[in-house]
Coordinates of C-alpha atoms and ligand atoms in Angstrom, one line a residue:
M4 CA -30.1 -34.7 -1.6
A5 CA -29.2 -30.8 -0.4
R6 CA -31.0 -30.3 3.0
V7 CA -32.9 -26.8 2.7
I8 CA -34.3 -25.4 5.7
V9 CA -37.1 -23.0 5.4
V10 CA -38.1 -20.8 8.4
G11 CA -41.5 -19.4 8.6
S12 CA -44.7 -20.7 7.1
G13 CA -46.8 -17.9 6.1
I14 CA -47.6 -18.0 1.8
A15 CA -43.4 -16.9 1.4
G16 CA -42.5 -20.2 3.6
L17 CA -44.9 -22.4 2.3
S18 CA -44.5 -21.7 -1.2
T19 CA -41.0 -22.0 -1.1
A20 CA -41.4 -25.5 0.6
L21 CA -43.6 -26.6 -2.0
F22 CA -41.9 -25.4 -4.9
A23 CA -38.5 -26.9 -3.5
A24 CA -39.9 -30.3 -2.0
S25 CA -39.3 -32.5 -5.0
A26 CA -36.1 -31.6 -5.6
H27 CA -34.4 -31.5 -2.1
D28 CA -34.8 -32.6 1.6
V29 CA -36.8 -29.8 3.1
V30 CA -37.6 -29.3 6.7
L31 CA -39.5 -26.2 7.7
V32 CA -39.3 -24.8 10.9
T33 CA -42.0 -22.6 12.6
K34 CA -42.5 -20.7 15.6
G35 CA -46.2 -21.8 16.3
A36 CA -48.9 -24.1 14.5
L37 CA -48.1 -24.5 11.1
A38 CA -50.9 -22.3 9.8
D39 CA -50.0 -19.6 12.4
G40 CA -48.1 -16.2 10.6
N41 CA -49.0 -13.4 9.3
T42 CA -50.5 -14.5 6.1
R43 CA -53.7 -16.1 7.4
Y44 CA -54.7 -12.3 8.6
A45 CA -54.6 -10.9 5.0
Q46 CA -58.2 -9.8 4.1
G47 CA -57.9 -7.6 0.9
G48 CA -56.4 -10.1 -1.4
I49 CA -54.0 -10.8 -3.8
A50 CA -52.8 -8.4 -6.6
A51 CA -52.4 -9.7 -10.0
A52 CA -53.6 -8.7 -13.5
T53 CA -55.8 -11.4 -14.7
A54 CA -58.5 -9.3 -16.8
L55 CA -58.6 -8.3 -20.2
D56 CA -58.7 -4.8 -19.4
D57 CA -55.4 -5.2 -17.0
S58 CA -51.8 -5.7 -18.1
V59 CA -48.9 -6.8 -16.9
T60 CA -47.4 -3.2 -17.7
L61 CA -50.1 -1.6 -16.3
H62 CA -49.7 -3.5 -12.8
A63 CA -45.9 -2.7 -12.5
E64 CA -46.5 1.0 -13.6
D65 CA -48.9 0.9 -10.4
T66 CA -46.1 -0.9 -8.2
I67 CA -43.7 1.8 -9.0
R68 CA -45.8 4.8 -8.5
A69 CA -46.9 3.4 -5.1
G70 CA -43.1 3.3 -3.8
A71 CA -42.5 7.1 -4.2
G72 CA -39.4 6.7 -6.6
L73 CA -37.8 3.8 -4.9
T74 CA -39.1 1.0 -6.3
D75 CA -36.8 -1.4 -8.2
P76 CA -38.3 -1.3 -11.9
A77 CA -36.8 -4.6 -12.4
A78 CA -38.4 -6.2 -9.2
A79 CA -42.0 -4.5 -10.1
R80 CA -41.6 -6.2 -13.5
V81 CA -41.0 -9.6 -12.5
L82 CA -43.5 -9.4 -9.9
A83 CA -46.3 -8.1 -11.9
E84 CA -45.3 -10.8 -15.2
S85 CA -44.8 -13.1 -12.6
G86 CA -48.9 -12.9 -11.6
P87 CA -51.3 -15.1 -13.4
A88 CA -49.1 -18.0 -12.8
A89 CA -48.4 -17.4 -9.3
I90 CA -52.7 -17.5 -9.3
Q91 CA -52.6 -20.4 -10.9
S92 CA -50.3 -22.2 -8.8
L93 CA -52.4 -21.0 -5.8
I94 CA -55.2 -22.4 -7.4
G95 CA -53.3 -25.7 -8.2
W96 CA -52.1 -26.1 -4.2
G97 CA -56.3 -25.8 -3.9
V98 CA -57.1 -21.8 -3.2
R99 CA -60.5 -20.8 -4.2
F100 CA -60.8 -17.7 -5.2
D101 CA -63.7 -15.7 -5.5
H102 CA -65.8 -15.6 -8.5
D103 CA -67.9 -13.1 -10.1
E104 CA -71.7 -13.1 -10.3
G105 CA -71.9 -15.2 -13.5
G106 CA -69.6 -17.7 -11.8
I107 CA -67.0 -18.1 -14.6
E108 CA -64.5 -15.1 -14.0
L109 CA -62.0 -14.6 -10.9
A110 CA -63.9 -11.3 -9.1
R111 CA -61.8 -8.6 -9.3
A112 CA -61.6 -5.4 -6.3
L113 CA -59.8 -2.3 -6.4
E114 CA -57.5 -1.0 -3.9
A115 CA -56.1 2.2 -3.2
A116 CA -53.3 3.1 -5.7
H117 CA -54.0 0.3 -8.4
S118 CA -55.6 2.0 -12.1
R119 CA -57.5 -1.2 -12.1
A120 CA -60.0 -3.5 -10.5
R121 CA -57.1 -6.3 -9.9
V122 CA -57.3 -7.8 -6.5
L123 CA -58.5 -11.6 -6.2
H124 CA -59.9 -12.6 -2.9
A125 CA -61.4 -15.4 -1.5
G126 CA -63.9 -16.3 1.5
G127 CA -65.0 -12.7 0.9
D128 CA -62.3 -10.9 3.3
A129 CA -60.8 -14.0 4.2
T130 CA -58.2 -14.5 1.4
G131 CA -55.1 -15.0 3.4
A132 CA -56.9 -17.6 5.8
A133 CA -57.9 -19.4 2.4
I134 CA -54.4 -19.4 1.1
E135 CA -53.1 -20.4 4.5
H136 CA -55.2 -23.3 4.5
A137 CA -55.2 -24.9 1.6
L138 CA -51.1 -24.3 1.4
V139 CA -50.9 -26.5 4.8
G140 CA -52.9 -29.1 3.3
A141 CA -50.7 -29.4 0.4
L142 CA -47.9 -28.9 2.4
R143 CA -49.2 -31.9 4.6
A144 CA -49.4 -34.4 1.2
T145 CA -45.2 -33.5 0.7
S146 CA -42.3 -35.2 2.1
V147 CA -41.5 -31.9 3.8
T148 CA -40.3 -32.2 7.4
V149 CA -42.2 -29.6 9.4
L150 CA -40.9 -28.5 12.9
E151 CA -43.4 -26.4 14.8
N152 CA -43.0 -24.5 18.0
T153 CA -39.7 -24.0 17.3
L154 CA -38.1 -20.6 17.1
L155 CA -35.1 -19.1 15.3
T156 CA -32.7 -17.7 17.4
D157 CA -29.8 -17.4 15.5
L158 CA -28.0 -18.5 12.3
V159 CA -25.4 -20.8 12.4
L160 CA -22.5 -20.0 10.3
A161 CA -19.7 -22.3 8.5
D162 CA -16.4 -23.0 10.2
A163 CA -14.1 -21.7 7.8
G164 CA -13.8 -17.5 7.5
A165 CA -18.1 -17.9 8.9
T166 CA -18.3 -17.3 5.2
R167 CA -21.6 -19.0 4.6
A168 CA -25.3 -20.0 6.3
A169 CA -24.9 -23.9 7.5
G170 CA -27.8 -23.8 9.6
I171 CA -30.0 -22.1 12.5
E172 CA -30.1 -22.6 16.2
V173 CA -33.6 -22.4 17.6
L174 CA -35.5 -22.7 21.0
L175 CA -37.5 -25.2 21.5
A176 CA -41.0 -25.6 23.1
D177 CA -39.1 -27.1 26.3
G178 CA -37.1 -24.0 26.4
S179 CA -34.2 -26.0 25.3
R180 CA -31.5 -25.1 22.3
D181 CA -30.8 -26.9 19.2
V182 CA -28.5 -26.4 16.5
L183 CA -30.3 -27.8 13.1
L184 CA -27.6 -28.1 10.0
A185 CA -28.4 -27.6 6.1
D186 CA -26.8 -26.8 3.0
A187 CA -29.3 -23.5 2.6
V188 CA -31.2 -21.5 4.8
V189 CA -34.4 -19.6 3.9
L190 CA -35.8 -16.9 5.8
A191 CA -39.3 -16.4 5.0
T192 CA -40.2 -15.2 8.8
G193 CA -42.1 -12.3 7.9
G194 CA -42.3 -8.9 9.8
A195 CA -42.0 -6.9 13.1
G196 CA -45.2 -5.0 13.8
Q197 CA -44.9 -5.7 17.4
L198 CA -42.3 -3.5 17.4
F199 CA -45.4 -0.8 17.5
S200 CA -48.0 -0.8 20.2
H201 CA -50.7 -0.5 17.4
T202 CA -50.3 -3.0 14.9
T203 CA -52.1 -5.1 12.5
N204 CA -50.2 -8.1 13.3
P205 CA -50.5 -10.7 15.2
A206 CA -48.2 -11.6 18.7
L207 CA -45.9 -13.2 16.5
A208 CA -44.7 -10.7 14.3
T209 CA -41.7 -10.1 16.0
G210 CA -38.8 -9.9 13.5
D211 CA -37.3 -12.9 14.6
G212 CA -35.3 -13.4 11.3
L213 CA -34.3 -9.5 10.7
A214 CA -32.8 -9.9 14.0
A215 CA -30.7 -12.7 13.3
A216 CA -29.9 -11.7 9.9
L217 CA -28.5 -8.4 11.7
R218 CA -26.7 -9.9 14.6
A219 CA -25.0 -12.2 11.6
G220 CA -24.3 -9.2 9.6
V221 CA -26.1 -9.7 6.9
A222 CA -26.5 -6.3 4.8
T223 CA -30.2 -5.3 5.0
S224 CA -31.7 -2.0 3.3
D225 CA -34.6 0.5 3.4
L226 CA -35.3 -0.3 7.0
E227 CA -36.9 3.1 7.8
F228 CA -39.9 2.4 5.4
V229 CA -42.5 0.7 7.9
Q230 CA -46.2 1.2 6.1
F231 CA -49.1 1.8 8.5
H232 CA -52.5 0.8 7.5
P233 CA -54.8 3.7 7.9
T234 CA -57.7 1.8 8.4
T235 CA -57.9 -0.3 11.8
L236 CA -60.7 -0.6 14.1
A237 CA -60.0 1.9 17.1
A238 CA -60.2 -1.0 19.6
E239 CA -58.1 -3.2 21.4
G240 CA -56.4 -4.8 18.8
N241 CA -56.6 -3.0 16.1
F242 CA -58.4 -5.3 13.8
L243 CA -57.9 -4.5 10.4
I244 CA -60.4 -3.2 8.0
S245 CA -59.3 -3.4 4.4
E246 CA -58.1 -0.9 1.9
A247 CA -60.9 -2.7 -0.2
V248 CA -64.1 -1.5 1.9
R249 CA -62.9 1.7 1.2
G250 CA -62.3 0.3 -3.0
E251 CA -66.2 -0.8 -2.9
G252 CA -66.9 3.1 -1.5
A253 CA -66.5 3.5 2.3
V254 CA -65.5 7.0 2.9
L255 CA -63.6 8.6 5.9
R256 CA -65.3 11.3 8.2
N257 CA -63.8 13.8 10.7
A258 CA -65.8 14.2 14.2
A259 CA -67.5 17.5 12.2
G260 CA -68.7 14.7 9.6
E261 CA -66.6 16.1 6.4
R262 CA -65.0 13.9 4.0
F263 CA -61.4 15.4 4.6
M264 CA -59.7 13.2 2.4
L265 CA -61.6 14.9 -0.8
G266 CA -59.0 18.3 0.2
V267 CA -55.7 16.2 0.8
H268 CA -55.4 13.9 -2.4
P269 CA -57.5 13.6 -6.1
D270 CA -57.9 10.1 -5.3
A271 CA -59.3 10.8 -1.8
E272 CA -59.9 7.5 0.3
L273 CA -58.2 5.8 -2.4
A274 CA -54.9 7.7 -2.5
P275 CA -51.8 5.8 -1.6
R276 CA -51.5 4.4 2.2
D277 CA -49.2 7.0 3.2
V278 CA -51.0 9.6 2.7
V279 CA -54.2 8.5 3.9
A280 CA -52.8 7.3 7.2
R281 CA -51.0 10.9 7.8
A282 CA -54.3 12.2 6.7
I283 CA -56.0 10.3 9.4
A284 CA -53.3 11.2 12.2
A285 CA -52.9 14.8 11.3
E286 CA -57.3 15.0 11.5
M287 CA -57.3 13.4 14.5
A288 CA -54.5 15.6 16.0
G289 CA -57.0 18.3 15.2
Q290 CA -59.7 16.7 16.7
G291 CA -58.1 16.0 20.5
G292 CA -56.9 12.6 19.5
T293 CA -60.3 10.9 18.9
P294 CA -60.9 8.5 15.9
V295 CA -61.9 9.2 12.2
T296 CA -64.9 7.3 11.2
L297 CA -65.2 5.1 7.9
D298 CA -68.5 5.3 6.7
A299 CA -69.7 2.3 4.5
R300 CA -73.6 3.2 4.6
G301 CA -73.3 3.7 1.0
I302 CA -73.1 0.2 0.5
D303 CA -76.2 -2.6 1.1
R304 CA -76.4 -4.7 4.0
E305 CA -76.1 -7.6 1.1
T306 CA -72.8 -6.6 -0.7
L307 CA -71.0 -5.7 2.7
A308 CA -72.3 -9.2 4.3
S309 CA -71.1 -11.2 1.1
R310 CA -67.8 -9.1 0.3
F311 CA -66.8 -8.8 4.2
P312 CA -68.0 -11.0 6.4
T313 CA -64.6 -10.9 8.9
I314 CA -64.6 -7.3 9.1
M315 CA -68.9 -7.1 9.7
A316 CA -67.6 -9.6 12.6
A317 CA -65.0 -7.8 14.3
C318 CA -67.0 -4.7 14.1
A319 CA -70.3 -6.2 15.4
E320 CA -68.4 -7.6 18.3
A321 CA -66.9 -4.0 19.1
G322 CA -70.3 -3.0 19.1
F323 CA -70.5 -1.1 15.6
D324 CA -72.3 -2.2 12.8
L325 CA -71.0 -1.7 9.6
A326 CA -73.9 -0.8 7.2
S327 CA -75.7 1.2 9.0
G328 CA -73.4 3.2 11.7
L329 CA -69.8 5.0 11.6
V330 CA -66.8 3.0 12.4
P331 CA -64.5 4.6 14.2
V332 CA -60.8 3.6 12.6
V333 CA -57.0 4.6 13.3
P334 CA -53.7 4.1 11.5
A335 CA -51.5 1.1 12.6
A336 CA -48.2 -0.2 11.5
H337 CA -48.8 -3.1 9.2
Y338 CA -45.9 -4.0 7.0
M339 CA -41.8 -3.9 6.4
M340 CA -41.1 -2.5 3.3
G341 CA -37.4 -2.8 4.2
G342 CA -35.4 -5.8 5.3
I343 CA -33.2 -8.2 4.2
T344 CA -31.3 -7.2 1.1
T345 CA -31.6 -9.8 -1.7
D346 CA -31.3 -10.0 -5.5
L347 CA -34.7 -11.1 -7.0
D348 CA -33.9 -15.0 -6.5
G349 CA -33.5 -14.3 -3.0
R350 CA -30.2 -14.3 -2.5
T351 CA -28.9 -12.4 0.6
S352 CA -25.0 -10.8 1.3
L353 CA -24.5 -14.6 2.9
P354 CA -23.9 -17.5 0.9
G355 CA -26.3 -19.9 1.8
L356 CA -28.8 -18.0 2.9
F357 CA -31.9 -16.8 1.7
A358 CA -34.7 -14.4 2.4
V359 CA -38.2 -14.0 0.7
G360 CA -41.7 -12.2 1.9
E361 CA -42.1 -9.9 4.1
V362 CA -38.7 -10.1 5.9
A363 CA -36.9 -9.6 2.2
R364 CA -35.5 -6.3 0.6
T365 CA -35.9 -7.0 -3.1
G366 CA -36.7 -3.6 -4.0
V367 CA -40.4 -4.3 -5.3
H368 CA -41.9 -1.7 -2.8
G369 CA -39.5 1.0 -2.8
A370 CA -41.1 3.1 -0.1
N371 CA -44.2 2.3 0.0
R372 CA -46.0 -1.0 -1.1
L373 CA -49.0 -1.0 -3.2
A374 CA -52.0 -2.6 -1.4
S375 CA -52.2 -6.4 -2.2
N376 CA -48.9 -7.0 -3.7
S377 CA -47.5 -8.7 -0.9
L378 CA -49.1 -12.0 -0.7
L379 CA -48.0 -12.1 -4.3
E380 CA -44.3 -11.0 -3.6
G381 CA -44.2 -13.6 -1.0
T382 CA -45.2 -16.8 -3.5
V383 CA -43.6 -15.4 -6.6
F384 CA -40.3 -14.6 -5.1
A385 CA -40.7 -18.1 -3.5
R386 CA -40.7 -19.7 -6.9
R387 CA -37.5 -18.2 -7.7
V388 CA -35.8 -19.3 -4.8
A389 CA -36.6 -22.5 -5.1
A390 CA -35.6 -22.4 -8.9
A391 CA -32.2 -20.8 -7.5
L392 CA -31.8 -24.2 -5.5
A393 CA -32.6 -26.2 -7.8
G394 CA -30.0 -24.7 -10.1
G395 CA -27.3 -26.2 -8.1
L396 CA -26.7 -25.3 -4.1
D397 CA -23.2 -24.1 -4.7
K398 CA -24.3 -21.3 -7.3
A399 CA -27.2 -20.9 -5.7
A400 CA -25.9 -19.9 -2.9
G401 CA -23.6 -17.6 -4.3
G402 CA -24.0 -14.5 -2.0
L403 CA -24.4 -10.8 -3.3
P404 CA -21.1 -8.8 -3.9
E405 CA -21.7 -6.6 -0.2
Q406 CA -19.4 -6.5 2.6
R407 CA -20.8 -8.3 5.9
S408 CA -19.4 -7.3 9.3
P409 CA -16.1 -9.1 9.9
L410 CA -16.9 -11.8 12.2
E411 CA -14.2 -11.7 15.3
Q412 CA -13.9 -14.4 17.3
R413 CA -15.0 -18.4 17.2
S414 CA -15.4 -21.2 19.8
P415 CA -16.5 -24.6 20.5
L416 CA -20.3 -25.7 19.7
E417 CA -22.9 -25.4 22.5
Q418 CA -25.2 -28.1 21.0
R419 CA -28.3 -28.0 23.7
S420 CA -27.8 -26.0 26.5
P421 CA -30.0 -26.3 30.0
L422 CA -33.0 -24.4 30.4
E423 CA -32.1 -21.2 31.9
Q424 CA -35.3 -19.1 31.6
R425 CA -33.5 -15.7 31.2
S426 CA -35.7 -13.0 30.1
S427 CA -34.9 -10.2 27.7
G428 CA -34.4 -7.4 31.0
V429 CA -36.6 -5.5 28.5
D430 CA -40.0 -4.0 29.1
R431 CA -41.5 -5.1 25.4
G432 CA -44.5 -2.3 26.2
E433 CA -42.5 0.5 26.8
L434 CA -40.2 -0.3 23.3
Q435 CA -43.8 -0.5 21.3
R436 CA -44.5 2.6 23.0
L437 CA -41.5 4.7 22.2
M438 CA -41.3 3.4 18.6
W439 CA -44.8 4.5 18.2
R440 CA -44.0 8.3 19.2
D441 CA -40.5 8.8 18.1
A442 CA -40.6 6.0 15.1
G443 CA -43.8 6.0 13.9
L444 CA -46.1 8.1 11.0
R445 CA -44.2 11.1 11.9
R446 CA -40.7 11.2 12.9
S447 CA -38.0 14.2 13.7
G448 CA -34.6 14.2 14.0
A449 CA -35.0 14.9 18.0
G450 CA -37.7 12.0 18.5
L451 CA -35.2 9.2 16.8
A452 CA -32.4 10.9 18.7
R453 CA -34.7 10.4 21.7
A454 CA -35.8 6.7 20.5
E455 CA -31.8 5.7 20.1
A456 CA -30.8 7.3 23.3
L457 CA -33.2 5.0 25.2
L458 CA -32.9 1.9 23.0
D459 CA -29.2 2.0 23.7
D460 CA -29.7 1.9 27.1
R461 CA -32.1 -1.0 27.4
A462 CA -29.8 -2.7 25.1
K463 CA -27.0 -2.0 27.4
A464 CA -29.2 -3.1 30.4
S465 CA -30.6 -6.5 28.7
T466 CA -29.8 -10.0 28.7
A467 CA -26.7 -11.4 26.7
R468 CA -28.8 -14.5 25.6
P469 CA -32.5 -14.6 26.6
D470 CA -33.6 -18.6 27.1
T471 CA -37.9 -17.9 27.3
R472 CA -39.5 -17.7 24.1
D473 CA -41.0 -13.8 25.3
G474 CA -37.1 -13.0 26.1
V475 CA -36.0 -14.4 22.7
E476 CA -38.7 -12.4 21.2
T477 CA -38.3 -9.2 23.0
A478 CA -34.7 -8.9 22.2
N479 CA -35.2 -9.6 18.7
L480 CA -37.8 -6.2 18.6
L481 CA -34.9 -4.2 20.0
T482 CA -32.3 -5.5 17.6
V483 CA -34.8 -4.4 15.1
A484 CA -36.4 -1.1 16.3
R485 CA -32.3 -0.2 16.9
A486 CA -32.1 -0.7 13.1
V487 CA -35.0 1.0 12.4
V488 CA -34.4 4.0 14.2
A489 CA -30.6 4.0 12.7
A490 CA -32.2 3.9 9.4
A491 CA -35.0 6.8 9.8
T492 CA -31.9 8.8 11.3
A493 CA -29.7 8.6 8.2
R494 CA -32.8 8.8 6.1
Q495 CA -33.2 12.8 5.9
E496 CA -36.2 13.4 3.6
S497 CA -39.9 12.6 3.5
R498 CA -40.6 10.1 1.3
G499 CA -43.4 6.9 1.3
A500 CA -44.0 5.7 4.4
H501 CA -41.2 7.8 5.6
A502 CA -42.4 10.9 7.3
R503 CA -40.2 13.6 8.9
S504 CA -41.0 16.7 10.1
D505 CA -37.6 18.4 9.9
F506 CA -37.0 17.1 6.7
P507 CA -40.3 17.5 4.9
T508 CA -39.9 17.1 1.3
P509 CA -38.1 14.5 -0.8
E510 CA -34.8 14.8 -1.3
P511 CA -33.4 14.2 -5.2
S512 CA -29.7 13.5 -3.5
A513 CA -30.9 11.0 -0.8
P514 CA -29.6 7.5 -1.6
S515 CA -31.9 5.2 -3.5
R516 CA -31.2 2.4 -1.0
N517 CA -30.7 3.0 2.5
T518 CA -27.9 0.5 4.0
A519 CA -27.8 2.5 7.8
T520 CA -28.2 0.0 10.8
T521 CA -26.6 -0.6 14.2
H522 CA -24.6 -3.9 14.0
A523 CA -22.9 -3.2 16.9
T524 CA -24.5 -5.8 19.5
A525 CA -24.2 -8.0 15.9
R526 CA -24.2 -12.0 17.5
A527 CA -24.3 -15.2 15.3
T528 CA -23.4 -18.5 15.9
T529 CA -20.7 -20.9 13.9
S530 CA -21.7 -24.4 13.3
S531 CA -18.7 -25.7 15.8
G532 CA -19.0 -22.5 18.3
R533 CA -20.9 -20.5 20.9
P534 CA -22.6 -17.2 20.2
L535 CA -19.8 -14.9 18.6
Q536 CA -19.6 -10.8 18.9
T537 CA -19.0 -9.2 15.5
Q538 CA -17.7 -5.6 15.1
G539 CA -20.1 -2.3 14.5
S540 CA -20.0 -1.5 11.0
Ligands
LIG614 C1 -56.3 -4.7 3.1 O1 -57.1 -5.6 2.6 O2 -56.3 -3.5 3.2 C2 -54.6 -5.0 3.3 C3 -54.1 -5.6 1.9 C4 -52.7 -5.4 1.8 O3 -52.3 -4.9 3.1 O4 -51.8 -5.4 1.2

């Protein structure tokens, strides 16, 4: 039986492990506890065309429209077509979606840029938690080996020319390193919201898989497209206030009490996410930086309490009553549309390496992800990765026909190094603040150049191989930050989530896929060697 390592335990990693469990010796590696991850914070739900008034075509069209001209139509079609079966798989694993009042039909919510109410939810606004809980339970009943508190630090490449993934190097809870070898590695490590000082993502969203891939010279695309969620509670932690609240009828008001979105977009508060987020930022700038407010007073308390119990509780904890008052909201970094370039079966440019979920760039989100497509993406493409693995590892692991950065040196294996406790030497808070300022909702050539210079400077001063968990994560954020800034610099237009004041409109001749990154500090590990340095690409 071939061994497959799956890294990450959100919906993408758990689904991959569940789909692959019967055919392979699956080892699931996760940096925290099995139930930790971004998935459990997802609120609004999971989009799928399950109702009679809806269709796969409409869902695919909405996905393509949201992507601002860069969504791959084939990927959107695969996602939408596979939606109903994916929901059945989730139900089979024990997810209990909410039903309508009759108790027979699945309840469906409307979110921004969807032409139909098609967002399924569970526990009101606790959809991610319900999915995570069910999938963890289902996984526990399989033969999958679970390694918790095991942080991916680098990919291990096979000896002969380092031409394929041969496993991973990890940092264990006691601070030691280990190498886990496998026939295939699936990265399902999620996003990197911690790049920014304001994010909906939990502390663990530090881009570990993406950073490892960048160091190994694996092809990535569209890293400039970072989605900012328009409505998070303007309080420490930026608690997400689901778009579904606006879908139920809540509106946004500025300091003067005006519904400013009416003058911005025909869909007002349900305009695409990037439009709403930037309009809020502009409104805030015009009112001295104070948050705008979410007004849900038009929705009755009973509905709010049953649909949004988690959000009601979070608002109450911060001193706001969603049913009777105005709640201050601000945008925050939420989701990365770009990532490791994959085909529609999760294959990357490195044979033996697959990527799925937020860490992958299938092309399904283009320049702006449609709300509630991310949970669906995680499980739909997981099934396809498992099918590709089942089709035979050699064939499955064929790799995309793209050039990787050349690997230059090899040296003997360091199987397990002693605890050295080297931190990254990088101030994470400073990095987050500069990314928020210069690579956030609004960018400019000058701001990006300033960010690049500072990040280069910090990279030069940083520790080559940090040994603490915080050090590894911060180094990963630095790697990803440099790549995001490089990609944002290269895209000289405004499109979807990427807005530049110096190039304020879409540019028809701009590349549909942006492969700019910084590989200058790329590093990987061979199955018989210490870390390798790779040349810039
Ligand atoms: C939300 O509930 O607004 C977030 C859903 C998503 O990001 O898809």
